[in-house]
PDB file of C-alpha atoms in Angstrom:
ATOM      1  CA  UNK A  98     245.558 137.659  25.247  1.00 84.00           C
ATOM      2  CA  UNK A  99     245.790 134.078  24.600  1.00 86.00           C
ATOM      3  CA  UNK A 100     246.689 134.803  20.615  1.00 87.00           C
ATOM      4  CA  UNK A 101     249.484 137.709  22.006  1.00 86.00           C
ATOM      5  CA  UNK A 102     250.875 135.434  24.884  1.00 84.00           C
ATOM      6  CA  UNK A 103     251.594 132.030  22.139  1.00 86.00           C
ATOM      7  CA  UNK A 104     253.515 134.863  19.547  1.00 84.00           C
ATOM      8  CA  UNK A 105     255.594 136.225  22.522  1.00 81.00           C
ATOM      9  CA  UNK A 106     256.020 133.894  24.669  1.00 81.00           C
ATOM     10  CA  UNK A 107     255.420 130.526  23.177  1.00 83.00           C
ATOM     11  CA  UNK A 108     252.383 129.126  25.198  1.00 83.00           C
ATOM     12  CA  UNK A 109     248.937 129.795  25.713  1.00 85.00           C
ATOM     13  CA  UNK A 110     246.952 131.434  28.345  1.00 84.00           C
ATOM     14  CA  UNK A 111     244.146 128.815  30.501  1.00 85.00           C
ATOM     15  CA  UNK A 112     241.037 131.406  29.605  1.00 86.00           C
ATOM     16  CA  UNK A 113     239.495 129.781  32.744  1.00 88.00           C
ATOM     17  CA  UNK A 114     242.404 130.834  35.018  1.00 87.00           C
ATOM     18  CA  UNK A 115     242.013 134.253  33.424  1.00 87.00           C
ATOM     19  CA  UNK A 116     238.495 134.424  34.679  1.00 89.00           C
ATOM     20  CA  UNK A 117     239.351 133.391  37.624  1.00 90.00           C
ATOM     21  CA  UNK A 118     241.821 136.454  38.838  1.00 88.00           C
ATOM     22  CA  UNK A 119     240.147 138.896  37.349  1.00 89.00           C
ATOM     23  CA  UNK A 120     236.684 137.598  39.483  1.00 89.00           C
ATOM     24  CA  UNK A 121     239.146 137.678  42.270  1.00 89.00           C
ATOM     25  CA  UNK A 122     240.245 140.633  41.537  1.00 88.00           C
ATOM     26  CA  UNK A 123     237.110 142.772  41.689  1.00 88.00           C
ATOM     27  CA  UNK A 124     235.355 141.102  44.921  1.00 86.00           C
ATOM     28  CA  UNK A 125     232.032 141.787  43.327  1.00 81.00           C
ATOM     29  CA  UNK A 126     232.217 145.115  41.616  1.00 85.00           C
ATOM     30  CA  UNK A 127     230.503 145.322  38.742  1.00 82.00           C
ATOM     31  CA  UNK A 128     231.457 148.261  36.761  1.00 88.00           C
ATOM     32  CA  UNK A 129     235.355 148.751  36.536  1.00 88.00           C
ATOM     33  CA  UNK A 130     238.418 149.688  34.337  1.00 90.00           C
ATOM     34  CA  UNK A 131     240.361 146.360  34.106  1.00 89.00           C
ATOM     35  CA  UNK A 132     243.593 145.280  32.895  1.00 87.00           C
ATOM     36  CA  UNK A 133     245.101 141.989  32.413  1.00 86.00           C
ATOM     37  CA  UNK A 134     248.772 142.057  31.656  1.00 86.00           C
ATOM     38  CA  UNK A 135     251.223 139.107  31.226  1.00 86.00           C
ATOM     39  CA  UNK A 136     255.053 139.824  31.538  1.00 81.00           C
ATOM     40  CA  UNK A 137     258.468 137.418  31.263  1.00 76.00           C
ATOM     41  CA  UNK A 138     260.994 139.455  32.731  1.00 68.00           C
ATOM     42  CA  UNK A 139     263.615 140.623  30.720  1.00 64.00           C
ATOM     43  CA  UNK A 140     266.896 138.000  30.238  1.00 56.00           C
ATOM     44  CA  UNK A 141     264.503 134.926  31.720  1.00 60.00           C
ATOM     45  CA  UNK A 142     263.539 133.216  28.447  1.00 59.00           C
ATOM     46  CA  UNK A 143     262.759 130.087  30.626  1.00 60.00           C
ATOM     47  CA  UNK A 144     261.361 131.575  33.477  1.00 65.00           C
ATOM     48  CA  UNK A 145     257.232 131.329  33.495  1.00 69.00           C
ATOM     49  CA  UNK A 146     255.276 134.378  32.725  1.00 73.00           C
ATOM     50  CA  UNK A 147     253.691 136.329  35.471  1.00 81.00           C
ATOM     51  CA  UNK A 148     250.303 138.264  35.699  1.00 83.00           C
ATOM     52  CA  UNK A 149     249.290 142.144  36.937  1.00 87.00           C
ATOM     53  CA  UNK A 150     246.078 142.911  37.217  1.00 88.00           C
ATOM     54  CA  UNK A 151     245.283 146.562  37.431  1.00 89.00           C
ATOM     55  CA  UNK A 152     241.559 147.413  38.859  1.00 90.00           C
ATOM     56  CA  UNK A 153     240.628 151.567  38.144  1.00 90.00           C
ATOM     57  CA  UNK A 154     237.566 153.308  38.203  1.00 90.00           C
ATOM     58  CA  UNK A 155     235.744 153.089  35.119  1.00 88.00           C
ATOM     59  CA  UNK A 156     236.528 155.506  31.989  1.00 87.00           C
ATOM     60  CA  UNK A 157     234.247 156.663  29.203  1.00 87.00           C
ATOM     61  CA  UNK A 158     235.210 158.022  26.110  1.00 89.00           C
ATOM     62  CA  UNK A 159     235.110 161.906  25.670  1.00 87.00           C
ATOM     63  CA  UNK A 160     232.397 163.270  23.813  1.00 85.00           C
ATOM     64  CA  UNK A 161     233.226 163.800  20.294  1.00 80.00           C
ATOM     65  CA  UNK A 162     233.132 165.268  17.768  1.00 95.00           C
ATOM     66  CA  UNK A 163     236.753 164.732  18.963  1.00 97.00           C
ATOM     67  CA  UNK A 164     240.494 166.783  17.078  1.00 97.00           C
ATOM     68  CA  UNK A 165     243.199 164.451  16.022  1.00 98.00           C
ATOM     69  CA  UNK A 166     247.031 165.456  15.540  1.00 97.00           C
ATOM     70  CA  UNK A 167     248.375 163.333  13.159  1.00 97.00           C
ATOM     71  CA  UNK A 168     252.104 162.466  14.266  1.00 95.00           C
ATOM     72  CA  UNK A 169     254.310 160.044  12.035  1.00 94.00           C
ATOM     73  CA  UNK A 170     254.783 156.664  13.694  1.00 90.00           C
ATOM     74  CA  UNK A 171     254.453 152.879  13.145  1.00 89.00           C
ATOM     75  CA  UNK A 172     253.805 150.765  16.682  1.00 86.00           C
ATOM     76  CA  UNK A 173     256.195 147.908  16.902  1.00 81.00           C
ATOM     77  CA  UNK A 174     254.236 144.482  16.474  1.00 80.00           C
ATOM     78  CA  UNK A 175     251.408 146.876  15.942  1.00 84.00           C
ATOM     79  CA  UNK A 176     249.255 143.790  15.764  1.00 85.00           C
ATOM     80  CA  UNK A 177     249.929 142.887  19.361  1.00 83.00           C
ATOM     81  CA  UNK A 178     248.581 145.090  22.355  1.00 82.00           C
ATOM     82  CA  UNK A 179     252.022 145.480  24.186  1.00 76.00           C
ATOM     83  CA  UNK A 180     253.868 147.728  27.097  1.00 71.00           C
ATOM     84  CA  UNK A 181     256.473 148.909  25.519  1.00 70.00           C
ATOM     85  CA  UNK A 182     254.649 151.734  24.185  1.00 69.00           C
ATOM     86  CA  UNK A 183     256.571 154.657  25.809  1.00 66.00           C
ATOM     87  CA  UNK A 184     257.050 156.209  22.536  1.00 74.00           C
ATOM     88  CA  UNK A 185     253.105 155.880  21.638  1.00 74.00           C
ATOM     89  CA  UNK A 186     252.435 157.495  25.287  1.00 81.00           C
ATOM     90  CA  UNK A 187     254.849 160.403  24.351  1.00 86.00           C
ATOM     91  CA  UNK A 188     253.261 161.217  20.719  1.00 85.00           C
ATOM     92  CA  UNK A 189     249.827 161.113  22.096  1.00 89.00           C
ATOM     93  CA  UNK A 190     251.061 163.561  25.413  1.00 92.00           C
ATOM     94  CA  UNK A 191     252.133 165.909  22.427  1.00 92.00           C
ATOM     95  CA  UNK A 192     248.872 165.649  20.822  1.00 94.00           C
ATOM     96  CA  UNK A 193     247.460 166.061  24.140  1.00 93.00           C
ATOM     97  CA  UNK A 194     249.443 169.117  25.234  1.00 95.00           C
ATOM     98  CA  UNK A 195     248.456 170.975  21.759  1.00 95.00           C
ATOM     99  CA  UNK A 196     245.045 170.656  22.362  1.00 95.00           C
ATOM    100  CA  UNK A 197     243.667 168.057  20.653  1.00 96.00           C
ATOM    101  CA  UNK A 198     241.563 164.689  21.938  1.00 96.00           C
ATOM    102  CA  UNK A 199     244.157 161.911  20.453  1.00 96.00           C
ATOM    103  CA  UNK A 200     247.364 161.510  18.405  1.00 95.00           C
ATOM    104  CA  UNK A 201     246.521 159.727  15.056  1.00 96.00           C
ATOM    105  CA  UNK A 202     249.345 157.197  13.744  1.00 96.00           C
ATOM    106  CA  UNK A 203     251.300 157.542  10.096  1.00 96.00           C
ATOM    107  CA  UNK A 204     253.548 156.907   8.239  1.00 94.00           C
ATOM    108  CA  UNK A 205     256.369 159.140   6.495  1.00 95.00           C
ATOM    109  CA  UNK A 206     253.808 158.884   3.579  1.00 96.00           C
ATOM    110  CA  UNK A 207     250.566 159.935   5.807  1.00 96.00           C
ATOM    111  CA  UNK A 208     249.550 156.728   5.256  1.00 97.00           C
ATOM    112  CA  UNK A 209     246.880 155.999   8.469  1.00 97.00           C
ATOM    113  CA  UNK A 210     247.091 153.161  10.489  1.00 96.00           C
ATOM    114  CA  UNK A 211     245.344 153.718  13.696  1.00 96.00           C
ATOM    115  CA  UNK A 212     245.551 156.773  16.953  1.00 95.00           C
ATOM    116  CA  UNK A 213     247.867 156.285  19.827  1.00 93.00           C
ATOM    117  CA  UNK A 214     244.868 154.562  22.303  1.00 92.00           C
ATOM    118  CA  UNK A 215     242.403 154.072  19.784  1.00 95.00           C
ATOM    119  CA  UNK A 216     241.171 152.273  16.244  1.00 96.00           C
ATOM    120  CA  UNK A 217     240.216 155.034  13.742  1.00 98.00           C
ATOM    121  CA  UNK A 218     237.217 154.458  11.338  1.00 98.00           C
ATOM    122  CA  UNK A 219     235.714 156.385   8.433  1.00 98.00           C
ATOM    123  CA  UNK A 220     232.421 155.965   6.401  1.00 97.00           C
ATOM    124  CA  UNK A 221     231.586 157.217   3.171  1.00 96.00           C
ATOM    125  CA  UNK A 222     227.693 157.144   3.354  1.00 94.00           C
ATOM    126  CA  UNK A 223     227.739 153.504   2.571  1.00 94.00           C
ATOM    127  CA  UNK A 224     230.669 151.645   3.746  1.00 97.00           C
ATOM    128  CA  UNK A 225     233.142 151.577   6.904  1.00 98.00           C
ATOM    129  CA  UNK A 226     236.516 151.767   6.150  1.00 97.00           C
ATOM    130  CA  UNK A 227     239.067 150.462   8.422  1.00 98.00           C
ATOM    131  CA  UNK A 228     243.035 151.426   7.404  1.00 97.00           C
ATOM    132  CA  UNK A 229     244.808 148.787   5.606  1.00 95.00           C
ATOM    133  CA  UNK A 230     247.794 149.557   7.111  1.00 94.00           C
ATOM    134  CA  UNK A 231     249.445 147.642  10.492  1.00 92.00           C
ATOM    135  CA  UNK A 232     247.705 148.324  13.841  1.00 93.00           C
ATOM    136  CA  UNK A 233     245.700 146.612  16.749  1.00 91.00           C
ATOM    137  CA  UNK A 234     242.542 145.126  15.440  1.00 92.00           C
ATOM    138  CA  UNK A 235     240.298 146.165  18.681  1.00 93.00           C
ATOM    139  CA  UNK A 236     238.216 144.627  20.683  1.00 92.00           C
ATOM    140  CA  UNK A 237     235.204 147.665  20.165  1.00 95.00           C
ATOM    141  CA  UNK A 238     235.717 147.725  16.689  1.00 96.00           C
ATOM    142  CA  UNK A 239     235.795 143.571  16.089  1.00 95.00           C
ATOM    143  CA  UNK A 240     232.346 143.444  17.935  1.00 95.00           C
ATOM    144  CA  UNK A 241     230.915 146.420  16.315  1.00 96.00           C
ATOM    145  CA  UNK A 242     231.866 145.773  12.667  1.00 96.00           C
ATOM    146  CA  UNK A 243     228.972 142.437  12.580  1.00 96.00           C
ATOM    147  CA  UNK A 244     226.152 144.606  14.443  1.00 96.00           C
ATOM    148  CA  UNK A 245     226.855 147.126  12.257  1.00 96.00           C
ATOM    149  CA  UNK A 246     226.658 144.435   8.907  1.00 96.00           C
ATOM    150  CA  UNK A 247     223.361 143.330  10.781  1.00 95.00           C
ATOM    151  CA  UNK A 248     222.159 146.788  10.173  1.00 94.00           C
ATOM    152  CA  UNK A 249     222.988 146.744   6.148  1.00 95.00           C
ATOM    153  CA  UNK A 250     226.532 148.567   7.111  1.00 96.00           C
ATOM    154  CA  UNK A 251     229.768 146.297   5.025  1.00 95.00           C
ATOM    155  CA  UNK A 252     233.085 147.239   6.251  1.00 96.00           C
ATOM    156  CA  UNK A 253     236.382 146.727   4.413  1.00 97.00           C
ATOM    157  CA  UNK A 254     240.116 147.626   4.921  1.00 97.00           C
ATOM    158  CA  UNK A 255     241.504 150.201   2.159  1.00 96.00           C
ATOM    159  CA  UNK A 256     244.415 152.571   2.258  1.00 97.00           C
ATOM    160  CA  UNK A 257     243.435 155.571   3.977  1.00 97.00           C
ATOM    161  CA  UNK A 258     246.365 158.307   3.278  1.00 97.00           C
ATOM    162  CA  UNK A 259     245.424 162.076   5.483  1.00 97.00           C
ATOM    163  CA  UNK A 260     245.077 164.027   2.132  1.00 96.00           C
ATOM    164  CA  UNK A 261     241.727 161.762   2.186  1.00 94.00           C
ATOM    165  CA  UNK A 262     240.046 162.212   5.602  1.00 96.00           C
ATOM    166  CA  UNK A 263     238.418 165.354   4.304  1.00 94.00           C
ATOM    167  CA  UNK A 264     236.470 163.729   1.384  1.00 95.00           C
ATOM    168  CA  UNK A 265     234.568 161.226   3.673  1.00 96.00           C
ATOM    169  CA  UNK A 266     230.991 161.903   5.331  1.00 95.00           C
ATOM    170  CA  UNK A 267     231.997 160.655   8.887  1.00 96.00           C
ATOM    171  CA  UNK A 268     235.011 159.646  10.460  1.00 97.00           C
ATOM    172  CA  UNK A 269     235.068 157.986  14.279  1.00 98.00           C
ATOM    173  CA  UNK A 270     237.423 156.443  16.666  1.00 98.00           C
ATOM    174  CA  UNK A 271     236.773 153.261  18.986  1.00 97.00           C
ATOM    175  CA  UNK A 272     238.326 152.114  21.783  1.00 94.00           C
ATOM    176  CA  UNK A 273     237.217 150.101  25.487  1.00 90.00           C
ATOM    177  CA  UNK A 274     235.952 153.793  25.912  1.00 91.00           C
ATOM    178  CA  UNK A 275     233.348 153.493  23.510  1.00 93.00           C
ATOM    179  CA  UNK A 276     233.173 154.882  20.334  1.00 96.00           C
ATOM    180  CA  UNK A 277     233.344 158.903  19.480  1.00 96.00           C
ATOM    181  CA  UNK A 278     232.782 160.689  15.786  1.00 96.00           C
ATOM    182  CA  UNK A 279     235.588 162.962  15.084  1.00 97.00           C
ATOM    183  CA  UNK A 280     235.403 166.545  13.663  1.00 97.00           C
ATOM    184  CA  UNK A 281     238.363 167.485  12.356  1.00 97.00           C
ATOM    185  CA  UNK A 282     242.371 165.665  11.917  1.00 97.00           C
ATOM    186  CA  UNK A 283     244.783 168.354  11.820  1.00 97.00           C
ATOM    187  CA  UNK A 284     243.299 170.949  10.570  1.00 96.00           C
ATOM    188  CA  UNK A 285     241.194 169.803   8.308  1.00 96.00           C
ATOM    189  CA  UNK A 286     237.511 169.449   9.158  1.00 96.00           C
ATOM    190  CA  UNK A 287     235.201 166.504   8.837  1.00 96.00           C
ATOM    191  CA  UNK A 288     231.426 166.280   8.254  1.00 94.00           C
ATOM    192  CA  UNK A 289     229.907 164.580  11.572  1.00 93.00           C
ATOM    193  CA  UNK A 290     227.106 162.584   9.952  1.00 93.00           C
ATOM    194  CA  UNK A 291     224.835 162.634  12.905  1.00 93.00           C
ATOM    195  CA  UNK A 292     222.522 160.106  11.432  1.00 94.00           C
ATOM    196  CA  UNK A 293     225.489 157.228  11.184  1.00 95.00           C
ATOM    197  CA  UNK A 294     226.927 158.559  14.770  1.00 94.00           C
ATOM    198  CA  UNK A 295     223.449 157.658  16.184  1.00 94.00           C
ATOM    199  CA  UNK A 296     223.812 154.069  14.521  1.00 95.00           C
ATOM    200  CA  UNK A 297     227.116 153.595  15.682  1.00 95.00           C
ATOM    201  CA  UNK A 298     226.156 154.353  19.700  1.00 94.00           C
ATOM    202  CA  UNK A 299     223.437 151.872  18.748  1.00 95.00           C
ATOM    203  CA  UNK A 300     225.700 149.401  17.613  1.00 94.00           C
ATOM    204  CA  UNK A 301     227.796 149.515  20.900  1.00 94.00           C
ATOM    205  CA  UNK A 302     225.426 149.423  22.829  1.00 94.00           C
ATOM    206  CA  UNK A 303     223.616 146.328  21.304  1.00 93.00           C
ATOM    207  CA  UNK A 304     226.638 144.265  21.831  1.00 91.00           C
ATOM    208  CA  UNK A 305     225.954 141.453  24.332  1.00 88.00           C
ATOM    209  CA  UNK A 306     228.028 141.296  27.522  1.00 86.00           C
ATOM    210  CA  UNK A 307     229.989 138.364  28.169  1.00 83.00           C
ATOM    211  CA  UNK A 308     230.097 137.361  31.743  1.00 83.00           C
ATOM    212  CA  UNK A 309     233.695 136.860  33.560  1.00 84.00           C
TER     213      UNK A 309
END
């Protein structure tokens, strides 16, 4: 938030204040889907930025092995988690209304980046690979990627193009869901190493909570 807020807006976020609503927010509840947006509304470069905060029951990821539709599109300022993502929402409805779990991002080259709500990983009996190609670095997969080192896993970033996904033992998606293995993207099918899927539930749920 605080990295996000100084590239669009030119200032940083007080993390305390931050707690502070979102405590507020929930009166006590301890298990919740939270979100913490900051706005500027549009033509008020010098006006401050507000704050939404959106309280929803909590949401678990589906249990995979999960289908992916690849669809070809690059988020803007992929590296920022943004709302203007109408276009992201629509490609992912499509995936959803063809019957798969999630729309996976490319581009015109089927070059991966990441899906539509999610950070896509893939392992190759040794390594992790994440994409080397623009999208949101995560919040699951930033804390997973050091448990996972901790437990003799390395993970790099490599170009991951779709005429690939089928040669790799495992593939997976993370998100504030959790963490899911996928089966197939498109149709092409993927081995679901149930060995590494075990270790990666382990990994996420080893990570230590950080209190508000």
């Amino acid at each position: 938030l605080n990295a996000a807020n100084k590239e669009l807006f030119g200032e940083s976020l007080d993390g305390g204040r931050v707690r502070e609503r979102l405590r507020s927010e929930l009166h006590g509840c301890e298990d919740a889907s939270v979100r913490f947006a900051v706005r500027r509304p549009a033509g008020e470069a010098g006006s401050a930025p507000s704050t939404v905060v959106t309280i929803d029951d909590p949401v678990m990821m589906p249990a995979g092995p999960l289908r992916l539709m690849s669809v070809t599109y690059q988020r803007p300022l992929a590296h920022i988690k943004h709302l203007a993502s109408a276009s992201k929402a629509n490609r992912r409805q499509r995936a959803l209304d063809a019957g798969f779990d999630e729309a996976l991002l490319t581009d015109e080259d089927g070059v991966i980046s990441e899906g539509a709500i999610t950070n896509v990983g893939f392992f190759d009996g040794t390594t992790v690979i994440w994409p080397d190609a623009p999208a949101l670095a995560g919040i699951t997969m930033q804390a997973i990627i050091p448990v996972l080192a901790a437990r003799g896993f390395r993970s790099v970033r490599r170009s991951v193009r779709l005429r690939d996904v089928g040669s790799f033992a495992c593939a997976f998606v993370t998100n504030s869901w959790g963490i899911a293995t996928v089966g197939a993207i498109d149709d092409v099918g993927i081995p679901v190493d149930e060995a590494f899927g075990r270790t990666l539930a382990a990994a996420y749920e080893s990570v230590p909570w950080k209190p508000i």
